[in-house]
Amino acid sequence: MLENCRNARERWGGVNELIDRWLKARQELLVHYCELSNENDFSQTEALKQKFVGLCEVLMDYVSTGHFGVYEQLISEAREFDDGGLELAAKVYPRIEKTTEVALNFNDQLDGGDLSEQDIKALFEALSHLGESLESRFEMEDFLIEYLHNAHGDKVLPA
């Protein structure tokens, strides 16, 4: 039994670190988002473009880490513990995918070219939609973490 506990801790204990790093990246994403959402001088197009580029870099890193790191680990845990987590993930994951589409579409609006003041205004309108989408995504991610990882904490980490 002790060996099983040790194996589980070695196997799943690193997920805590992955999730912690990912949640710190979420915090960085929110800082970039809030800084941009407080802007109101649309005439500084080059400075604003750089802020949008910075936001998109952090956003794409965050989304990628979720899809290609955290979610894979959560699914592996759900499969290992076989307690209904796979079914839950199958319901939530498509909803997260929709928020990924919003993030990708937002990123695509920065085509690399010069942005006019009108383009900047359109980005700010899209920023509002992105914020709503991110809020929904964070809630779903937190739900998955709670039910696919934290629910197994007593089986993974010693008491």
Short mmCIF file of C-alpha atoms in Angstrom, two decimals:
data_model
loop_
_atom_site.label_atom_id
_atom_site.label_comp_id
_atom_site.label_asym_id
_atom_site.label_seq_id
_atom_site.Cartn_x
_atom_site.Cartn_y
_atom_site.Cartn_z
CA MET A 1 0.00 0.00 0.00
CA LEU A 2 2.82 2.38 0.84
CA GLU A 3 4.42 1.58 -2.51
CA ASN A 4 1.14 2.38 -4.30
CA CYS A 5 0.95 5.71 -2.50
CA ARG A 6 4.55 6.52 -3.39
CA ASN A 7 3.95 5.59 -7.05
CA ALA A 8 0.83 7.75 -7.17
CA ARG A 9 2.67 10.67 -5.58
CA GLU A 10 5.52 10.33 -8.09
CA ARG A 11 3.05 9.99 -10.91
CA TRP A 12 0.60 12.75 -10.04
CA GLY A 13 2.45 15.00 -7.59
CA GLY A 14 4.07 16.85 -10.50
CA VAL A 15 0.62 17.80 -11.74
CA ASN A 16 0.34 20.17 -8.77
CA GLU A 17 3.45 22.02 -9.96
CA LEU A 18 2.16 22.11 -13.55
CA ILE A 19 -1.17 23.52 -12.42
CA ASP A 20 0.53 26.04 -10.11
CA ARG A 21 2.72 27.34 -12.96
CA TRP A 22 -0.31 27.46 -15.24
CA LEU A 23 -2.33 29.44 -12.71
CA LYS A 24 0.56 31.90 -12.36
CA ALA A 25 0.47 32.28 -16.16
CA ARG A 26 -3.27 32.95 -15.84
CA GLN A 27 -2.49 35.73 -13.39
CA GLU A 28 0.00 37.23 -15.86
CA LEU A 29 -2.62 37.01 -18.59
CA LEU A 30 -5.09 38.87 -16.40
CA VAL A 31 -2.54 41.61 -15.66
CA HIS A 32 -2.01 42.16 -19.41
CA TYR A 33 -5.74 42.09 -20.02
CA CYS A 34 -6.50 44.62 -17.27
CA GLU A 35 -3.75 46.98 -18.39
CA LEU A 36 -5.18 47.02 -21.89
CA SER A 37 -8.80 47.27 -20.85
CA ASN A 38 -8.01 50.45 -18.88
CA GLU A 39 -6.58 52.22 -21.94
CA ASN A 40 -8.68 54.98 -23.46
CA ASP A 41 -6.32 56.90 -25.75
CA PHE A 42 -6.72 55.14 -29.09
CA SER A 43 -4.41 57.57 -30.90
CA GLN A 44 -1.25 55.87 -29.58
CA THR A 45 -1.66 53.05 -32.10
CA GLU A 46 1.93 51.72 -32.04
CA ALA A 47 2.11 51.56 -28.24
CA LEU A 48 -1.31 49.95 -28.07
CA LYS A 49 -0.38 47.47 -30.77
CA GLN A 50 2.63 46.39 -28.70
CA LYS A 51 0.39 45.90 -25.68
CA PHE A 52 -2.00 43.79 -27.77
CA VAL A 53 0.92 41.74 -29.08
CA GLY A 54 2.12 41.17 -25.51
CA LEU A 55 -1.36 40.12 -24.45
CA CYS A 56 -1.65 37.72 -27.39
CA GLU A 57 1.71 36.13 -26.64
CA VAL A 58 0.70 35.41 -23.07
CA LEU A 59 -2.78 34.34 -24.17
CA MET A 60 -1.48 31.83 -26.74
CA ASP A 61 1.03 30.41 -24.24
CA TYR A 62 -1.71 30.02 -21.64
CA VAL A 63 -4.15 28.35 -24.05
CA SER A 64 -1.44 26.03 -25.40
CA THR A 65 -0.28 24.97 -21.94
CA GLY A 66 -3.87 24.19 -21.05
CA HIS A 67 -4.53 22.07 -24.10
CA PHE A 68 -1.17 20.37 -24.42
CA GLY A 69 -0.21 20.07 -20.78
CA VAL A 70 -2.75 20.54 -18.05
CA TYR A 71 -5.80 19.01 -19.73
CA GLU A 72 -3.79 15.96 -20.82
CA GLN A 73 -2.66 15.42 -17.24
CA LEU A 74 -6.18 15.85 -15.89
CA ILE A 75 -7.52 13.35 -18.43
CA SER A 76 -4.77 10.89 -17.50
CA GLU A 77 -5.75 11.19 -13.86
CA ALA A 78 -9.41 10.75 -14.69
CA ARG A 79 -8.58 7.63 -16.69
CA GLU A 80 -6.37 6.26 -13.89
CA PHE A 81 -8.91 6.78 -11.11
CA ASP A 82 -11.89 5.83 -13.32
CA ASP A 83 -14.46 7.61 -11.17
CA GLY A 84 -16.54 9.42 -13.77
CA GLY A 85 -14.01 12.09 -14.59
CA LEU A 86 -13.74 11.16 -18.25
CA GLU A 87 -17.46 11.68 -18.74
CA LEU A 88 -17.25 15.00 -16.96
CA ALA A 89 -14.31 16.12 -19.08
CA ALA A 90 -16.16 15.05 -22.24
CA LYS A 91 -18.94 17.47 -21.31
CA VAL A 92 -16.76 20.41 -20.27
CA TYR A 93 -13.95 20.19 -22.81
CA PRO A 94 -16.08 21.15 -25.87
CA ARG A 95 -17.18 24.28 -24.01
CA ILE A 96 -13.55 25.15 -23.32
CA GLU A 97 -12.83 24.60 -27.02
CA LYS A 98 -15.30 27.37 -27.85
CA THR A 99 -13.34 29.79 -25.69
CA THR A 100 -10.17 28.67 -27.45
CA GLU A 101 -11.75 29.68 -30.75
CA VAL A 102 -12.45 33.15 -29.33
CA ALA A 103 -8.81 33.45 -28.20
CA LEU A 104 -7.48 32.30 -31.58
CA ASN A 105 -9.77 34.68 -33.46
CA PHE A 106 -8.67 37.54 -31.23
CA ASN A 107 -5.02 36.69 -31.88
CA ASP A 108 -5.68 36.54 -35.63
CA GLN A 109 -6.92 40.13 -35.62
CA LEU A 110 -3.32 41.23 -35.14
CA ASP A 111 -2.22 40.54 -38.68
CA GLY A 112 1.22 42.07 -38.23
CA GLY A 113 0.46 45.11 -40.34
CA ASP A 114 -0.01 48.71 -39.35
CA LEU A 115 -3.09 49.34 -37.30
CA SER A 116 -5.24 52.41 -37.71
CA GLU A 117 -7.10 54.05 -34.88
CA GLN A 118 -10.23 52.32 -36.24
CA ASP A 119 -8.46 48.93 -36.08
CA ILE A 120 -7.49 49.64 -32.48
CA LYS A 121 -11.10 50.47 -31.61
CA ALA A 122 -12.20 47.17 -33.17
CA LEU A 123 -9.58 45.34 -31.09
CA PHE A 124 -10.94 46.96 -27.94
CA GLU A 125 -14.43 45.77 -28.83
CA ALA A 126 -13.04 42.26 -29.37
CA LEU A 127 -11.13 42.59 -26.09
CA SER A 128 -14.41 42.89 -24.23
CA HIS A 129 -15.71 39.69 -25.84
CA LEU A 130 -12.39 37.98 -25.07
CA GLY A 131 -12.72 38.98 -21.41
CA GLU A 132 -16.17 37.42 -21.15
CA SER A 133 -14.90 34.27 -22.83
CA LEU A 134 -11.87 34.06 -20.54
CA GLU A 135 -14.05 34.43 -17.46
CA SER A 136 -16.14 31.49 -18.61
CA ARG A 137 -13.01 29.48 -19.47
CA PHE A 138 -11.43 30.09 -16.08
CA GLU A 139 -14.57 28.87 -14.33
CA MET A 140 -14.61 25.68 -16.40
CA GLU A 141 -10.90 25.10 -15.89
CA ASP A 142 -11.25 25.57 -12.14
CA PHE A 143 -14.14 23.11 -12.18
CA LEU A 144 -12.02 20.53 -14.01
CA ILE A 145 -9.09 21.03 -11.66
CA GLU A 146 -11.37 20.62 -8.66
CA TYR A 147 -13.11 17.50 -9.88
CA LEU A 148 -10.38 15.79 -11.90
CA HIS A 149 -7.37 16.56 -9.73
CA ASN A 150 -8.13 17.92 -6.29
CA ALA A 151 -10.75 15.22 -5.71
CA HIS A 152 -7.93 12.68 -5.86
CA GLY A 153 -5.55 14.60 -3.62
CA ASP A 154 -5.93 12.18 -0.74
CA LYS A 155 -5.01 9.32 -3.07
CA VAL A 156 -2.03 11.13 -4.56
CA LEU A 157 -0.43 12.99 -1.68
CA PRO A 158 0.10 11.81 1.89
CA ALA A 159 -2.23 13.20 4.53
#
